[in-house]
């Protein structure tokens, strides 16, 4: 009898928790997301503010829907760098009872999106060739994601802002630095005046010291967004320079500072991320700026 009462008590508590989550969702102005696209819309709306660990989960889910769809809760948690209980808590924020139900959004999203034969493991006798094929696959996935959903309007605005600038400051550090250094080189080769902010001798703040309202910034930044780049872009924003950004999610601190931005999500293999899509988008920007200027 007491077991029945306890079971009944748990049911009542579960129903109350569900109603509470529903009221919380409604108060934020949206209903429980039923598709991956609806979830992305909620995350990008700015109405939900996450503590550090949940924000870390949100960034991972945003960037790696296929990994979320196919992994176990333990695998996804390990890749996101959190505990499995954190994934459950994240799912419950959006009105789901647990991670398995929430994972269905991602499974539906990726269903049928892979070409035939994908997912079949290649057995390589040579470990180096295995890694090479993995990196090629990650690069192809990154480039394919760009082709599937490119924001042409934002791209054209970025080209116009950069082409109209007196001087372009190219800013990026850590993993983004190979991208910015190459973009700076190609801008120079096209006769477009620019400054590569390379932070040699910890001089980055001095390198942007003369930036003004007639200048523009081309910034590149990837999660976990813990580099000096946001600080430098904030200085440029305060001085009324125009700012365009290549970044990998709506959670990037550069977005609120930018006049226009493009999302570029790079796939990874064995912990190493591709830069193929970022370079492709960056080179397209360079070509667009050179063409607009007639150089």
Tab-separated table of C-alpha atoms in Angstrom:
chain	number	residue	atom	x	y	z
A	1	UNK	CA	0.000	0.000	0.000
A	2	UNK	CA	2.768	2.343	0.955
A	3	UNK	CA	4.496	1.507	-2.365
A	4	UNK	CA	1.366	2.547	-4.248
A	5	UNK	CA	1.219	5.805	-2.329
A	6	UNK	CA	4.907	6.488	-3.122
A	7	UNK	CA	4.307	5.715	-6.802
A	8	UNK	CA	1.317	8.016	-6.841
A	9	UNK	CA	3.362	10.708	-5.112
A	10	UNK	CA	6.090	10.439	-7.723
A	11	UNK	CA	3.536	10.689	-10.527
A	12	UNK	CA	2.043	13.824	-9.036
A	13	UNK	CA	5.521	15.312	-8.598
A	14	UNK	CA	6.440	14.462	-12.197
A	15	UNK	CA	3.256	16.046	-13.507
A	16	UNK	CA	3.887	19.156	-11.418
A	17	UNK	CA	7.443	19.390	-12.749
A	18	UNK	CA	6.207	19.043	-16.327
A	19	UNK	CA	3.615	21.773	-15.798
A	20	UNK	CA	6.280	23.997	-14.260
A	21	UNK	CA	8.575	23.492	-17.260
A	22	UNK	CA	5.684	24.250	-19.576
A	23	UNK	CA	4.910	27.485	-17.742
A	24	UNK	CA	8.597	28.412	-17.884
A	25	UNK	CA	8.706	27.829	-21.631
A	26	UNK	CA	5.530	29.816	-22.150
A	27	UNK	CA	6.888	32.675	-20.067
A	28	UNK	CA	9.880	32.852	-22.387
A	29	UNK	CA	7.556	33.210	-25.368
A	30	UNK	CA	7.932	29.834	-27.049
A	31	UNK	CA	6.589	26.321	-26.879
A	32	UNK	CA	8.548	23.097	-26.574
A	33	UNK	CA	10.729	22.818	-29.716
A	34	UNK	CA	9.604	19.873	-31.842
A	35	UNK	CA	12.320	20.065	-34.503
A	36	UNK	CA	16.034	20.828	-34.582
A	37	UNK	CA	15.283	24.004	-36.520
A	38	UNK	CA	12.862	25.178	-33.808
A	39	UNK	CA	15.506	24.469	-31.165
A	40	UNK	CA	18.072	26.529	-33.073
A	41	UNK	CA	15.565	29.365	-33.352
A	42	UNK	CA	15.061	29.341	-29.590
A	43	UNK	CA	18.795	29.207	-28.868
A	44	UNK	CA	19.514	32.089	-31.249
A	45	UNK	CA	16.646	34.212	-29.915
A	46	UNK	CA	18.599	35.332	-26.857
A	47	UNK	CA	15.665	34.588	-24.541
A	48	UNK	CA	17.404	31.736	-22.743
A	49	UNK	CA	20.467	32.532	-20.623
A	50	UNK	CA	22.520	29.532	-19.564
A	51	UNK	CA	25.055	29.080	-16.788
A	52	UNK	CA	28.541	28.036	-17.869
A	53	UNK	CA	28.047	24.257	-18.209
A	54	UNK	CA	24.678	24.478	-19.936
A	55	UNK	CA	26.068	27.091	-22.305
A	56	UNK	CA	28.874	24.653	-23.099
A	57	UNK	CA	26.227	22.041	-23.956
A	58	UNK	CA	24.280	24.502	-26.121
A	59	UNK	CA	27.375	25.350	-28.160
A	60	UNK	CA	28.183	21.669	-28.707
A	61	UNK	CA	24.613	20.813	-29.734
A	62	UNK	CA	24.571	23.777	-32.116
A	63	UNK	CA	27.796	22.747	-33.816
A	64	UNK	CA	27.535	18.932	-33.836
A	65	UNK	CA	23.960	17.765	-34.452
A	66	UNK	CA	25.106	14.543	-36.141
A	67	UNK	CA	27.245	13.534	-33.158
A	68	UNK	CA	24.316	14.223	-30.833
A	69	UNK	CA	21.965	12.171	-33.021
A	70	UNK	CA	24.197	9.106	-33.182
A	71	UNK	CA	25.936	9.042	-29.816
A	72	UNK	CA	24.956	7.605	-26.479
A	73	UNK	CA	24.425	10.043	-23.636
A	74	UNK	CA	27.845	9.079	-22.258
A	75	UNK	CA	29.540	9.678	-25.616
A	76	UNK	CA	27.833	13.034	-26.185
A	77	UNK	CA	28.640	14.149	-22.642
A	78	UNK	CA	32.308	13.211	-23.074
A	79	UNK	CA	32.537	15.090	-26.380
A	80	UNK	CA	30.839	18.150	-24.893
A	81	UNK	CA	33.057	18.015	-21.810
A	82	UNK	CA	30.215	17.726	-19.289
A	83	UNK	CA	28.527	15.106	-17.121
A	84	UNK	CA	25.581	13.089	-18.536
A	85	UNK	CA	23.360	14.630	-15.868
A	86	UNK	CA	24.047	18.037	-17.421
A	87	UNK	CA	22.604	16.825	-20.731
A	88	UNK	CA	19.495	15.592	-18.915
A	89	UNK	CA	19.146	18.958	-17.193
A	90	UNK	CA	19.508	20.766	-20.523
A	91	UNK	CA	16.798	18.595	-22.104
A	92	UNK	CA	14.451	19.253	-19.188
A	93	UNK	CA	14.786	23.015	-19.641
A	94	UNK	CA	13.044	22.547	-22.987
A	95	UNK	CA	10.239	20.435	-21.587
A	96	UNK	CA	11.644	16.971	-22.279
A	97	UNK	CA	11.637	14.249	-19.640
A	98	UNK	CA	15.175	13.189	-20.462
A	99	UNK	CA	17.963	13.203	-23.000
A	100	UNK	CA	16.624	10.302	-25.088
A	101	UNK	CA	13.423	12.149	-25.948
A	102	UNK	CA	15.355	15.327	-26.655
A	103	UNK	CA	17.810	13.421	-28.860
A	104	UNK	CA	14.928	12.602	-31.220
A	105	UNK	CA	15.115	16.183	-32.572
A	106	UNK	CA	18.631	15.520	-33.788
A	107	UNK	CA	17.884	12.042	-35.151
A	108	UNK	CA	15.051	13.439	-37.267
A	109	UNK	CA	17.319	16.240	-38.460
A	110	UNK	CA	20.090	13.995	-39.751
A	111	UNK	CA	17.835	11.204	-41.049
A	112	UNK	CA	18.288	10.827	-44.778
A	113	UNK	CA	20.864	13.629	-44.967
A	114	UNK	CA	23.880	11.373	-45.454
A	115	UNK	CA	24.876	10.087	-48.865
A	116	UNK	CA	24.722	6.355	-49.442
A	117	UNK	CA	27.656	4.535	-47.957
A	118	UNK	CA	28.511	7.147	-45.369
A	119	UNK	CA	29.228	5.718	-41.984
A	120	UNK	CA	30.930	2.627	-43.392
A	121	UNK	CA	34.298	2.447	-41.714
A	122	UNK	CA	37.384	2.223	-43.903
A	123	UNK	CA	40.043	-0.084	-42.584
A	124	UNK	CA	43.478	1.351	-43.221
A	125	UNK	CA	46.656	-0.605	-42.636
A	126	UNK	CA	48.546	2.698	-42.424
A	127	UNK	CA	47.517	4.824	-39.428
A	128	UNK	CA	48.690	8.012	-41.146
A	129	UNK	CA	46.453	7.331	-44.140
A	130	UNK	CA	43.560	6.668	-41.780
A	131	UNK	CA	44.096	10.091	-40.224
A	132	UNK	CA	44.452	11.713	-43.641
A	133	UNK	CA	41.173	10.200	-44.836
A	134	UNK	CA	39.533	11.327	-41.606
A	135	UNK	CA	40.671	14.908	-42.056
A	136	UNK	CA	39.597	14.895	-45.706
A	137	UNK	CA	36.185	13.674	-44.611
A	138	UNK	CA	35.936	16.399	-41.951
A	139	UNK	CA	36.862	19.036	-44.533
A	140	UNK	CA	34.272	17.715	-46.973
A	141	UNK	CA	31.616	17.766	-44.255
A	142	UNK	CA	32.505	21.375	-43.361
A	143	UNK	CA	32.347	22.501	-46.989
A	144	UNK	CA	29.101	20.607	-47.555
A	145	UNK	CA	27.512	22.389	-44.601
A	146	UNK	CA	28.398	25.749	-46.171
A	147	UNK	CA	26.823	24.792	-49.488
A	148	UNK	CA	23.676	23.564	-47.764
A	149	UNK	CA	22.851	26.792	-45.943
A	150	UNK	CA	24.871	29.840	-46.956
A	151	UNK	CA	23.605	33.261	-45.851
A	152	UNK	CA	24.033	35.215	-49.079
A	153	UNK	CA	22.532	38.433	-47.694
A	154	UNK	CA	24.996	38.583	-44.792
A	155	UNK	CA	27.870	37.726	-47.114
A	156	UNK	CA	27.016	40.569	-49.503
A	157	UNK	CA	26.745	43.023	-46.607
A	158	UNK	CA	30.148	41.932	-45.324
A	159	UNK	CA	31.708	42.461	-48.753
A	160	UNK	CA	30.193	45.957	-48.983
A	161	UNK	CA	31.408	46.988	-45.516
A	162	UNK	CA	34.947	45.749	-46.122
A	163	UNK	CA	35.142	47.245	-49.614
A	164	UNK	CA	34.113	50.658	-48.268
A	165	UNK	CA	36.740	50.791	-45.540
A	166	UNK	CA	39.886	52.898	-45.644
A	167	UNK	CA	41.831	50.193	-43.832
A	168	UNK	CA	40.874	46.630	-42.890
A	169	UNK	CA	42.100	45.178	-39.610
A	170	UNK	CA	42.213	41.363	-39.754
A	171	UNK	CA	41.857	39.843	-36.286
A	172	UNK	CA	42.016	36.234	-35.133
A	173	UNK	CA	44.089	34.209	-32.700
A	174	UNK	CA	44.885	30.615	-31.785
A	175	UNK	CA	43.090	28.277	-34.210
A	176	UNK	CA	41.710	31.222	-36.192
A	177	UNK	CA	45.145	32.743	-36.803
A	178	UNK	CA	46.054	30.547	-39.812
A	179	UNK	CA	42.846	31.785	-41.445
A	180	UNK	CA	43.410	35.478	-40.724
A	181	UNK	CA	47.082	35.403	-41.704
A	182	UNK	CA	46.223	33.915	-45.093
A	183	UNK	CA	43.350	36.345	-45.645
A	184	UNK	CA	45.640	39.270	-44.822
A	185	UNK	CA	48.202	37.985	-47.323
A	186	UNK	CA	45.652	37.598	-50.108
A	187	UNK	CA	44.135	41.022	-49.416
A	188	UNK	CA	47.610	42.518	-49.811
A	189	UNK	CA	48.164	40.573	-53.023
A	190	UNK	CA	44.932	42.075	-54.341
A	191	UNK	CA	46.092	45.598	-53.478
A	192	UNK	CA	43.714	46.005	-50.504
A	193	UNK	CA	45.334	47.829	-47.583
A	194	UNK	CA	45.052	45.860	-44.358
A	195	UNK	CA	46.674	45.260	-40.992
A	196	UNK	CA	47.141	41.741	-39.652
A	197	UNK	CA	46.750	41.935	-35.873
A	198	UNK	CA	49.198	39.191	-34.905
A	199	UNK	CA	49.842	40.141	-31.254
A	200	UNK	CA	53.601	39.698	-31.625
A	201	UNK	CA	55.214	40.833	-28.376
A	202	UNK	CA	51.742	41.125	-26.798
A	203	UNK	CA	51.207	44.232	-28.929
A	204	UNK	CA	47.652	43.534	-30.134
A	205	UNK	CA	46.042	46.465	-28.330
A	206	UNK	CA	48.716	48.782	-29.740
A	207	UNK	CA	48.165	47.345	-33.219
A	208	UNK	CA	44.498	48.432	-33.127
A	209	UNK	CA	45.351	51.701	-31.400
A	210	UNK	CA	44.762	53.861	-34.498
A	211	UNK	CA	41.539	52.235	-35.679
A	212	UNK	CA	38.751	54.674	-36.503
A	213	UNK	CA	35.242	55.058	-37.865
A	214	UNK	CA	36.383	54.874	-41.499
A	215	UNK	CA	38.020	51.493	-40.951
A	216	UNK	CA	36.645	47.958	-40.763
A	217	UNK	CA	37.481	44.772	-38.893
A	218	UNK	CA	37.396	41.273	-40.347
A	219	UNK	CA	37.360	39.009	-37.290
A	220	UNK	CA	37.496	35.221	-37.129
A	221	UNK	CA	36.740	33.405	-33.891
A	222	UNK	CA	35.807	29.860	-32.867
A	223	UNK	CA	34.589	28.340	-29.609
A	224	UNK	CA	35.526	28.264	-26.769
A	225	UNK	CA	35.939	32.026	-27.444
A	226	UNK	CA	38.587	32.479	-24.746
A	227	UNK	CA	41.142	34.353	-26.850
A	228	UNK	CA	41.988	38.043	-26.986
A	229	UNK	CA	39.838	38.545	-30.099
A	230	UNK	CA	36.629	39.704	-28.320
A	231	UNK	CA	38.604	42.371	-26.414
A	232	UNK	CA	40.158	43.708	-29.607
A	233	UNK	CA	36.835	43.760	-31.439
A	234	UNK	CA	35.270	45.580	-28.481
A	235	UNK	CA	37.885	48.335	-28.875
A	236	UNK	CA	37.045	48.647	-32.573
A	237	UNK	CA	33.325	48.741	-31.759
A	238	UNK	CA	33.832	51.576	-29.272
A	239	UNK	CA	35.649	53.558	-31.973
A	240	UNK	CA	32.763	53.092	-34.454
A	241	UNK	CA	34.659	50.883	-36.892
A	242	UNK	CA	32.522	48.534	-38.988
A	243	UNK	CA	32.861	44.919	-37.905
A	244	UNK	CA	32.258	41.720	-39.869
A	245	UNK	CA	32.773	38.309	-38.331
A	246	UNK	CA	33.222	34.664	-39.265
A	247	UNK	CA	32.329	32.544	-36.236
A	248	UNK	CA	30.801	29.196	-35.412
A	249	UNK	CA	27.654	29.765	-33.366
A	250	UNK	CA	25.129	32.283	-32.167
A	251	UNK	CA	26.811	32.129	-28.729
A	252	UNK	CA	29.958	33.870	-29.961
A	253	UNK	CA	30.618	37.105	-28.007
A	254	UNK	CA	31.513	38.796	-31.318
A	255	UNK	CA	27.968	38.681	-32.681
A	256	UNK	CA	26.598	41.496	-30.530
A	257	UNK	CA	29.524	43.658	-31.679
A	258	UNK	CA	29.215	42.863	-35.385
A	259	UNK	CA	27.467	44.692	-38.187
A	260	UNK	CA	27.222	41.416	-40.079
A	261	UNK	CA	28.390	37.846	-39.472
A	262	UNK	CA	28.490	34.412	-41.032
A	263	UNK	CA	28.226	31.082	-39.263
A	264	UNK	CA	30.900	28.587	-40.283
A	265	UNK	CA	30.971	25.299	-38.353
A	266	UNK	CA	34.031	23.139	-38.900
A	267	UNK	CA	33.909	19.363	-38.454
A	268	UNK	CA	36.685	17.569	-36.625
A	269	UNK	CA	38.460	14.236	-36.694
A	270	UNK	CA	40.310	12.705	-33.750
A	271	UNK	CA	40.192	16.041	-31.940
A	272	UNK	CA	41.558	18.068	-34.864
A	273	UNK	CA	39.227	20.520	-36.587
A	274	UNK	CA	39.213	21.347	-40.258
A	275	UNK	CA	39.693	24.934	-41.431
A	276	UNK	CA	38.527	24.247	-44.991
A	277	UNK	CA	35.166	26.017	-44.801
A	278	UNK	CA	36.557	29.064	-42.966
A	279	UNK	CA	39.257	29.499	-45.591
A	280	UNK	CA	36.769	29.043	-48.430
A	281	UNK	CA	34.390	31.672	-47.032
A	282	UNK	CA	37.273	34.018	-46.227
A	283	UNK	CA	38.726	33.735	-49.716
A	284	UNK	CA	35.303	34.437	-51.201
A	285	UNK	CA	35.160	37.610	-49.098
A	286	UNK	CA	38.598	38.679	-50.355
A	287	UNK	CA	37.575	38.096	-53.955
A	288	UNK	CA	34.327	39.991	-53.410
A	289	UNK	CA	36.114	42.975	-51.864
A	290	UNK	CA	38.693	43.096	-54.674
A	291	UNK	CA	35.967	42.902	-57.308
A	292	UNK	CA	33.895	45.625	-55.623
A	293	UNK	CA	36.920	47.915	-55.475
A	294	UNK	CA	37.965	47.110	-59.016
A	295	UNK	CA	41.483	46.225	-57.938
